[in-house]
CSV table of C-alpha atoms in Angstrom, one decimal:
chain,number,residue,atom,x,y,z
R,1,MET,CA,181.6,59.0,25.5
R,2,ALA,CA,178.6,57.0,24.4
R,3,THR,CA,179.3,53.7,22.8
R,4,ASP,CA,177.6,52.2,19.8
R,5,THR,CA,175.7,49.9,22.1
R,6,ASP,CA,174.6,52.8,24.2
R,7,ALA,CA,173.3,54.7,21.1
R,8,ALA,CA,171.4,51.7,19.8
R,9,SER,CA,169.7,51.1,23.2
R,10,SER,CA,168.8,54.8,23.5
R,11,THR,CA,166.9,54.7,20.2
R,12,VAL,CA,163.1,55.3,20.5
R,13,ASN,CA,160.8,54.8,17.5
R,14,HIS,CA,158.2,57.4,18.3
R,15,ILE,CA,157.3,60.3,20.6
R,16,ASP,CA,153.9,60.8,22.2
R,17,VAL,CA,152.9,64.4,21.8
R,18,PHE,CA,150.1,65.8,24.0
R,19,TRP,CA,148.3,68.8,22.6
R,20,HIS,CA,144.9,70.7,22.7
R,21,GLU,CA,144.1,73.6,20.4
R,22,GLY,CA,142.2,75.3,23.2
R,23,MET,CA,145.6,76.6,24.4
R,24,LEU,CA,145.7,78.9,21.3
R,25,LYS,CA,142.9,81.0,22.9
R,26,HIS,CA,145.3,82.7,25.4
R,27,ASP,CA,145.5,86.1,23.7
R,28,THR,CA,148.5,88.1,25.0
R,29,GLY,CA,147.7,91.2,23.0
R,30,ASN,CA,149.9,93.8,21.1
R,31,GLY,CA,152.3,96.4,22.1
R,32,ILE,CA,156.0,97.2,22.6
R,33,PHE,CA,157.5,93.8,22.9
R,34,ASP,CA,155.9,92.2,26.1
R,35,THR,CA,154.7,95.4,27.8
R,36,GLY,CA,151.3,95.7,26.2
R,37,MET,CA,151.9,99.4,25.9
R,38,ASP,CA,150.9,101.5,23.0
R,39,PRO,CA,152.9,104.8,23.0
R,40,GLY,CA,150.6,106.3,20.4
R,41,PHE,CA,153.3,107.2,17.8
R,42,LEU,CA,154.0,103.8,16.3
R,43,ASP,CA,152.1,102.7,13.2
R,44,VAL,CA,152.8,99.0,13.8
R,45,LEU,CA,152.7,97.3,17.2
R,46,GLU,CA,154.1,93.8,17.5
R,47,LYS,CA,152.5,90.7,19.1
R,48,HIS,CA,153.5,89.8,22.6
R,49,PRO,CA,156.3,87.4,22.2
R,50,GLU,CA,154.4,84.6,23.9
R,51,ASN,CA,151.7,84.5,21.2
R,52,SER,CA,149.8,81.6,19.6
R,53,ASP,CA,151.6,81.8,16.3
R,54,ARG,CA,154.9,80.4,17.8
R,55,VAL,CA,153.0,77.3,18.9
R,56,ARG,CA,150.9,76.9,15.8
R,57,ASN,CA,154.3,76.5,13.9
R,58,MET,CA,155.5,73.9,16.5
R,59,VAL,CA,152.3,72.0,16.0
R,60,SER,CA,152.5,72.2,12.1
R,61,ILE,CA,156.2,71.2,11.9
R,62,LEU,CA,155.4,68.1,13.9
R,63,LYS,CA,152.4,67.3,11.7
R,64,ARG,CA,153.8,68.1,8.3
R,65,GLY,CA,157.6,68.1,8.7
R,66,PRO,CA,159.9,65.2,8.1
R,67,ILE,CA,159.6,64.1,11.7
R,68,SER,CA,155.9,63.5,11.4
R,69,PRO,CA,156.1,59.6,10.9
R,70,TYR,CA,157.7,59.5,14.4
R,71,ILE,CA,155.0,61.5,16.2
R,72,SER,CA,151.8,60.0,17.8
R,73,TRP,CA,149.2,62.6,18.8
R,74,ASN,CA,147.2,62.6,22.0
R,75,LEU,CA,144.5,65.0,23.1
R,76,GLY,CA,145.2,67.1,26.1
R,77,ARG,CA,142.7,67.9,28.8
R,78,LEU,CA,141.8,70.6,31.4
R,79,ALA,CA,143.4,70.3,34.9
R,80,LEU,CA,141.0,70.0,37.8
R,81,ILE,CA,141.3,72.7,40.5
R,82,PRO,CA,142.2,70.2,43.2
R,83,GLU,CA,145.1,69.0,41.0
R,84,LEU,CA,146.6,72.3,41.0
R,85,LEU,CA,147.0,72.3,44.9
R,86,SER,CA,149.8,69.6,44.6
R,87,PHE,CA,152.1,72.6,43.7
R,88,HIS,CA,150.2,75.9,44.1
R,89,THR,CA,148.7,77.4,47.2
R,90,PRO,CA,144.8,77.7,47.4
R,91,GLU,CA,145.2,81.5,47.8
R,92,TYR,CA,147.1,81.8,44.5
R,93,VAL,CA,144.7,79.5,42.6
R,94,ASN,CA,141.7,81.5,44.0
R,95,GLU,CA,143.5,84.7,42.9
R,96,LEU,CA,143.6,83.3,39.3
R,97,ILE,CA,139.9,82.3,39.4
R,98,GLU,CA,138.8,85.7,40.7
R,99,ALA,CA,141.0,87.6,38.1
R,100,ASP,CA,139.4,85.5,35.4
R,101,LYS,CA,135.9,86.3,36.7
R,102,GLU,CA,136.7,90.0,36.7
R,103,GLY,CA,137.7,89.9,33.0
R,104,GLY,CA,141.5,89.5,33.6
R,105,LYS,CA,144.4,91.5,34.8
R,106,MET,CA,148.2,92.0,34.5
R,107,LEU,CA,149.6,89.7,37.2
R,108,CYS,CA,153.1,91.0,36.8
R,109,ALA,CA,155.2,92.6,34.2
R,110,GLY,CA,154.5,91.1,30.7
R,111,THR,CA,152.1,88.4,32.2
R,112,PHE,CA,148.5,89.1,31.1
R,113,LEU,CA,145.6,87.0,32.2
R,114,ASN,CA,142.9,87.9,29.6
R,115,PRO,CA,139.6,86.3,28.8
R,116,GLY,CA,140.4,82.7,27.8
R,117,SER,CA,143.8,82.7,29.5
R,118,LEU,CA,142.8,80.7,32.6
R,119,ASP,CA,141.2,77.9,30.5
R,120,ALA,CA,144.3,77.8,28.4
R,121,ALA,CA,146.6,77.5,31.5
R,122,LEU,CA,144.2,74.8,32.8
R,123,LEU,CA,144.7,73.0,29.5
R,124,ALA,CA,148.5,73.3,29.7
R,125,ALA,CA,148.5,72.0,33.2
R,126,GLY,CA,146.2,69.1,32.5
R,127,THR,CA,147.9,68.2,29.2
R,128,THR,CA,151.3,68.0,30.9
R,129,LEU,CA,149.8,65.9,33.8
R,130,SER,CA,148.3,63.5,31.1
R,131,SER,CA,151.7,63.3,29.4
R,132,MET,CA,153.3,62.3,32.7
R,133,LYS,CA,150.5,59.8,33.6
R,134,HIS,CA,150.9,58.2,30.1
R,135,ILE,CA,154.5,57.4,31.0
R,136,LEU,CA,153.8,56.3,34.6
R,137,ASP,CA,151.0,54.0,33.4
R,138,GLY,CA,153.5,52.3,31.1
R,139,ASN,CA,151.8,53.5,27.8
R,140,GLY,CA,155.0,55.0,26.4
R,141,LYS,CA,158.6,55.9,27.3
R,142,VAL,CA,158.8,59.4,25.9
R,143,ALA,CA,156.1,62.0,25.9
R,144,TYR,CA,156.2,65.7,24.9
R,145,ALA,CA,153.7,68.2,26.4
R,146,LEU,CA,153.3,70.8,23.7
R,147,VAL,CA,151.7,73.5,25.9
R,148,ARG,CA,151.2,77.1,26.4
R,149,PRO,CA,151.1,79.4,28.4
R,150,PRO,CA,154.5,78.2,29.7
R,151,GLY,CA,154.9,77.4,33.3
R,152,HIS,CA,158.4,77.2,34.7
R,153,HIS,CA,158.5,80.6,36.2
R,154,ALA,CA,155.1,80.2,38.1
R,155,GLN,CA,155.9,79.8,41.8
R,156,PRO,CA,153.6,78.1,44.3
R,157,SER,CA,152.1,81.4,45.3
R,158,GLN,CA,152.6,83.8,42.3
R,159,ALA,CA,152.8,84.2,38.6
R,160,ASP,CA,155.9,85.3,36.8
R,161,GLY,CA,157.5,85.6,33.4
R,162,TYR,CA,154.4,84.8,31.2
R,163,CYS,CA,153.6,81.8,33.4
R,164,PHE,CA,150.4,81.2,35.5
R,165,LEU,CA,150.6,77.5,36.5
R,166,ASN,CA,153.8,75.4,36.8
R,167,ASN,CA,153.0,72.6,34.3
R,168,ALA,CA,156.4,70.8,34.9
R,169,GLY,CA,156.2,71.2,38.7
R,170,LEU,CA,152.7,69.6,38.7
R,171,ALA,CA,153.9,66.7,36.6
R,172,ILE,CA,157.0,66.2,38.9
R,173,GLN,CA,154.8,66.1,41.9
R,174,LEU,CA,152.5,63.5,40.2
R,175,ALA,CA,155.5,61.3,39.5
R,176,LEU,CA,156.6,61.5,43.2
R,177,ASP,CA,153.0,60.8,44.4
R,178,SER,CA,152.8,57.8,42.0
R,179,GLY,CA,155.9,56.1,43.4
R,180,CYS,CA,158.9,57.6,41.7
R,181,LYS,CA,161.7,58.0,44.3
R,182,LYS,CA,163.9,60.5,42.5
R,183,VAL,CA,163.1,62.9,39.6
R,184,ALA,CA,165.7,64.9,37.7
R,185,VAL,CA,164.7,68.1,35.9
R,186,ILE,CA,166.9,69.6,33.1
R,187,ASP,CA,165.8,73.0,32.0
R,188,ILE,CA,167.3,74.5,28.9
R,189,ASP,CA,165.0,77.6,28.6
R,190,VAL,CA,167.1,80.7,28.3
R,191,HIS,CA,165.6,81.9,31.6
R,192,TYR,CA,166.1,80.4,35.1
R,193,GLY,CA,163.4,77.9,35.9
R,194,ASN,CA,162.9,79.7,39.2
R,195,GLY,CA,159.3,78.5,39.8
R,196,THR,CA,160.1,74.8,39.4
R,197,ALA,CA,163.2,75.2,41.5
R,198,GLY,CA,161.4,77.0,44.2
R,199,GLY,CA,158.7,74.4,44.5
R,200,PHE,CA,161.2,71.7,45.3
R,201,TYR,CA,163.8,73.9,47.0
R,202,SER,CA,163.7,71.8,50.2
R,203,SER,CA,163.5,68.4,48.6
R,204,ASN,CA,166.2,65.9,48.0
R,205,LYS,CA,163.9,63.9,45.9
R,206,VAL,CA,164.1,66.3,43.0
R,207,LEU,CA,167.2,67.4,41.3
R,208,THR,CA,166.6,70.7,39.5
R,209,THR,CA,169.3,71.7,37.0
R,210,SER,CA,168.9,74.9,35.1
R,211,LEU,CA,171.1,76.2,32.2
R,212,HIS,CA,170.3,79.8,31.5
R,213,MET,CA,171.4,83.2,30.5
R,214,ASN,CA,173.0,85.1,33.4
R,215,HIS,CA,170.1,87.5,33.8
R,216,GLY,CA,169.7,87.8,37.6
R,217,SER,CA,166.5,88.9,39.4
R,218,TRP,CA,164.0,90.9,37.3
R,219,GLY,CA,161.8,92.2,40.2
R,220,PRO,CA,159.3,91.2,42.8
R,221,SER,CA,157.8,88.4,40.7
R,222,HIS,CA,161.2,86.9,40.1
R,223,PRO,CA,163.4,87.5,43.2
R,224,GLN,CA,165.7,84.6,42.6
R,225,SER,CA,168.9,85.4,40.7
R,226,GLY,CA,169.6,82.0,39.2
R,227,SER,CA,173.3,82.2,40.5
R,228,VAL,CA,175.4,79.2,41.5
R,229,ASP,CA,174.9,79.8,45.2
R,230,GLU,CA,171.2,79.1,45.1
R,231,LEU,CA,171.7,75.5,46.0
R,232,GLY,CA,168.4,74.6,47.9
R,233,GLU,CA,167.8,74.6,51.5
R,234,GLY,CA,167.3,72.0,54.3
R,235,GLU,CA,167.2,68.5,52.9
R,236,GLY,CA,167.2,70.0,49.4
R,237,TYR,CA,170.6,71.7,49.9
R,238,GLY,CA,172.7,70.7,46.8
R,239,TYR,CA,169.7,69.5,44.8
R,240,ASN,CA,169.3,72.8,42.9
R,241,LEU,CA,172.1,73.3,40.4
R,242,ASN,CA,172.2,76.6,38.5
R,243,ILE,CA,174.4,76.9,35.5
R,244,PRO,CA,174.3,80.6,34.5
R,245,LEU,CA,176.0,80.9,31.1
R,246,PRO,CA,177.4,84.0,29.5
R,247,ASN,CA,175.7,85.5,26.5
R,248,GLY,CA,176.7,83.9,23.2
R,249,THR,CA,177.7,80.5,24.8
R,250,GLY,CA,176.6,78.7,21.6
R,251,ASP,CA,176.4,74.9,20.8
R,252,ASN,CA,179.9,74.0,21.9
R,253,GLY,CA,179.6,75.8,25.2
R,254,TYR,CA,176.2,74.2,26.0
R,255,ILE,CA,177.5,70.7,25.1
R,256,TYR,CA,180.6,71.3,27.3
R,257,ALA,CA,178.3,72.2,30.2
R,258,PHE,CA,176.2,69.1,29.7
R,259,ASN,CA,179.2,66.8,29.6
R,260,GLU,CA,181.0,68.5,32.4
R,261,LEU,CA,178.1,69.4,34.9
R,262,VAL,CA,174.8,67.9,33.8
R,263,VAL,CA,175.6,64.4,32.8
R,264,PRO,CA,177.8,63.8,36.1
R,265,SER,CA,175.1,65.3,38.2
R,266,ILE,CA,172.4,63.1,36.8
R,267,GLN,CA,174.7,60.0,37.2
R,268,LYS,CA,175.4,60.8,40.8
R,269,PHE,CA,171.7,61.4,41.6
R,270,GLY,CA,170.4,58.3,39.9
R,271,PRO,CA,166.8,59.4,39.0
R,272,ASP,CA,163.9,57.0,38.0
R,273,MET,CA,162.3,59.9,36.0
R,274,ILE,CA,163.8,62.6,33.9
R,275,VAL,CA,161.9,65.7,32.9
R,276,LEU,CA,163.4,67.9,30.1
R,277,VAL,CA,162.1,71.4,30.2
R,278,ILE,CA,162.8,72.9,26.8
R,279,GLY,CA,162.7,76.5,25.5
R,280,GLN,CA,163.9,77.5,22.1
R,281,ASP,CA,164.6,81.0,23.5
R,282,SER,CA,168.2,79.9,23.9
R,283,SER,CA,168.6,80.0,20.1
R,284,ALA,CA,170.7,82.3,18.0
R,285,PHE,CA,167.9,84.4,16.7
R,286,ASP,CA,165.3,84.5,19.7
R,287,PRO,CA,164.1,88.0,20.6
R,288,ASN,CA,164.2,87.0,24.3
R,289,GLY,CA,167.7,85.5,24.7
R,290,ARG,CA,171.3,85.7,23.5
R,291,GLN,CA,172.7,82.3,23.9
R,292,CYS,CA,173.1,81.5,20.2
R,293,LEU,CA,172.2,77.8,20.2
R,294,THR,CA,171.4,76.3,16.7
R,295,MET,CA,169.6,73.2,15.5
R,296,ASP,CA,172.8,71.3,15.9
R,297,GLY,CA,173.1,72.1,19.6
R,298,TYR,CA,169.4,71.3,20.3
R,299,ARG,CA,169.8,68.0,18.4
R,300,GLU,CA,172.8,67.0,20.5
R,301,ILE,CA,171.2,68.0,23.8
R,302,GLY,CA,168.1,65.9,22.9
R,303,ARG,CA,170.6,63.0,22.1
R,304,ILE,CA,172.3,63.4,25.4
R,305,VAL,CA,169.2,63.6,27.6
R,306,LYS,CA,167.7,60.6,26.0
R,307,GLY,CA,170.9,58.7,26.7
R,308,LEU,CA,170.7,59.7,30.3
R,309,ALA,CA,167.0,58.5,30.4
R,310,THR,CA,168.0,55.2,28.9
R,311,ARG,CA,170.8,54.7,31.5
R,312,HIS,CA,169.0,55.9,34.5
R,313,SER,CA,165.2,56.0,34.2
R,314,ASP,CA,164.4,52.9,32.1
R,315,GLY,CA,164.0,55.3,29.1
R,316,ARG,CA,161.3,57.3,30.8
R,317,LEU,CA,161.4,61.0,29.6
R,318,LEU,CA,158.9,63.7,29.8
R,319,ILE,CA,159.5,66.8,27.7
R,320,VAL,CA,157.7,70.0,28.6
R,321,GLN,CA,157.5,73.1,26.3
R,322,GLU,CA,158.3,76.4,27.8
R,323,GLY,CA,159.6,79.5,25.9
R,324,GLY,CA,160.9,80.0,22.3
R,325,TYR,CA,159.7,83.2,20.6
R,326,HIS,CA,161.2,83.3,17.1
R,327,VAL,CA,158.0,82.3,15.3
R,328,THR,CA,159.8,80.2,12.7
R,329,TYR,CA,163.2,79.2,14.0
R,330,SER,CA,161.7,78.0,17.3
R,331,ALA,CA,159.8,75.3,15.4
R,332,TYR,CA,162.9,74.3,13.6
R,333,CYS,CA,164.9,74.0,16.9
R,334,LEU,CA,162.0,71.9,18.4
R,335,HIS,CA,162.2,69.6,15.4
R,336,ALA,CA,166.0,69.2,15.9
R,337,THR,CA,165.6,68.5,19.7
R,338,LEU,CA,163.1,65.7,19.0
R,339,GLU,CA,165.4,64.4,16.3
R,340,GLY,CA,168.0,64.1,19.0
R,341,VAL,CA,165.6,62.4,21.4
R,342,LEU,CA,164.8,59.9,18.6
R,343,ASN,CA,168.6,59.3,18.1
R,344,LEU,CA,168.2,59.4,14.4
R,345,PRO,CA,171.4,58.8,12.5
R,346,LEU,CA,171.1,61.8,10.2
R,347,PRO,CA,169.4,65.2,10.6
R,348,LEU,CA,166.0,65.3,8.9
R,349,LEU,CA,166.1,69.0,8.4
R,350,GLU,CA,168.9,71.4,7.5
R,351,ASP,CA,169.3,74.6,9.5
R,352,PRO,CA,167.8,77.4,7.2
R,353,ILE,CA,169.5,80.3,8.8
R,354,ALA,CA,172.1,79.5,11.4
R,355,TYR,CA,175.6,80.9,11.1
R,356,TYR,CA,177.2,82.5,14.1
R,357,PRO,CA,180.9,82.3,14.7
R,358,GLU,CA,181.6,80.6,18.0
R,359,ASP,CA,184.3,81.2,20.4
R,360,GLU,CA,183.8,78.8,23.4
R,361,THR,CA,187.0,80.0,25.3
R,362,PHE,CA,185.1,82.3,27.7
R,363,PRO,CA,182.1,79.9,28.2
R,364,VAL,CA,184.5,77.1,29.1
R,365,LYS,CA,186.2,79.2,31.6
R,366,VAL,CA,182.8,80.0,33.3
R,367,ILE,CA,181.8,76.4,33.3
R,368,GLU,CA,185.1,75.3,34.8
R,369,ALA,CA,184.6,77.8,37.6
R,370,ILE,CA,181.0,76.6,38.2
R,371,LYS,CA,182.4,73.0,38.3
R,372,ILE,CA,185.0,74.0,40.9
R,373,TYR,CA,182.3,75.7,43.0
R,374,ILE,CA,179.9,72.7,42.8
R,375,LYS,CA,182.7,70.3,43.8
R,376,ASP,CA,183.3,72.3,46.8
R,377,LYS,CA,179.7,73.1,47.9
R,378,VAL,CA,177.5,70.3,46.7
R,379,PRO,CA,177.5,67.0,48.8
R,380,LEU,CA,176.2,65.0,45.9
R,381,TRP,CA,179.4,65.7,44.2
R,382,ARG,CA,181.6,64.8,47.1
R,383,THR,CA,180.0,61.5,48.0
R,384,ALA,CA,179.7,59.7,44.7
């Protein structure tokens, strides 16, 4: 349990947010949820869940919400094509460029590259790289890349799950290339961060930890299952930790998973940079997830992760935006996460809608089973 001294030392007085409004120009269209399909008999089609409205609210709540005095704004930038090659293959990057020249295409289910999408993806990648460089250059300890389209499903050679370029993966590689010896990734998006994991699957320099809904593979673009036995390979064996959680795990279950699995793993690994990959689609009201986190849960996760950064990475923490598709509640959950990172003594915002009765009995059993498996299979847990 953190002491008062730990809490005081983990306090940060502001967060550097990196953003560029050009990312709003990625138009994902309308249809039945994320299919882009119009069956012809519905009067009202919905926006694709990964639409610009969700991010507009994230920007506005940070600019006009009670957290605004703690936010410093920085302008994002386009990534250069050569920068993409630190994570992605030349063939895949060329595929994106050609698709853009031809007016766009559906790269995989739900993932539409339309006119303006590639520039938005390049802005997301470049903005995340600028956020990491800001930390590496000593200009700040905590930076948040507020970006879209998201990236953690994008693999070195293919798009997946609304993602074109792996923003976090590019930033992690930049940290390694800039002298960081070990980078820890904590992904709390409701879906498995398969692209980020895949990019470092053979590396013992990057510990990828993903807490996600137990959704399994969803097709050719996402062959990974996110199961506990996907542990890495070669030198990277044991450095990919999947924590698939049952639907409805909730605040208490997530915090239990952090305390029992995530915190000990980070302590054993000893990173000199931490990357928190956030998605508010783990919330109680998200159309794309069923995990039932509320603002309280996100706030505590932010506090725990910032405490880990204080103890292990000299306070250096990069936060990268991924999913979160409830247009209003995602913004509130983001606000709560950053409140936790700031280690504020009292919540700045009350939760406007959350009420969901929690029973952590089953999630605790699942987490304990994962812990037994990890202790048996993961060398990191046996040697430290």
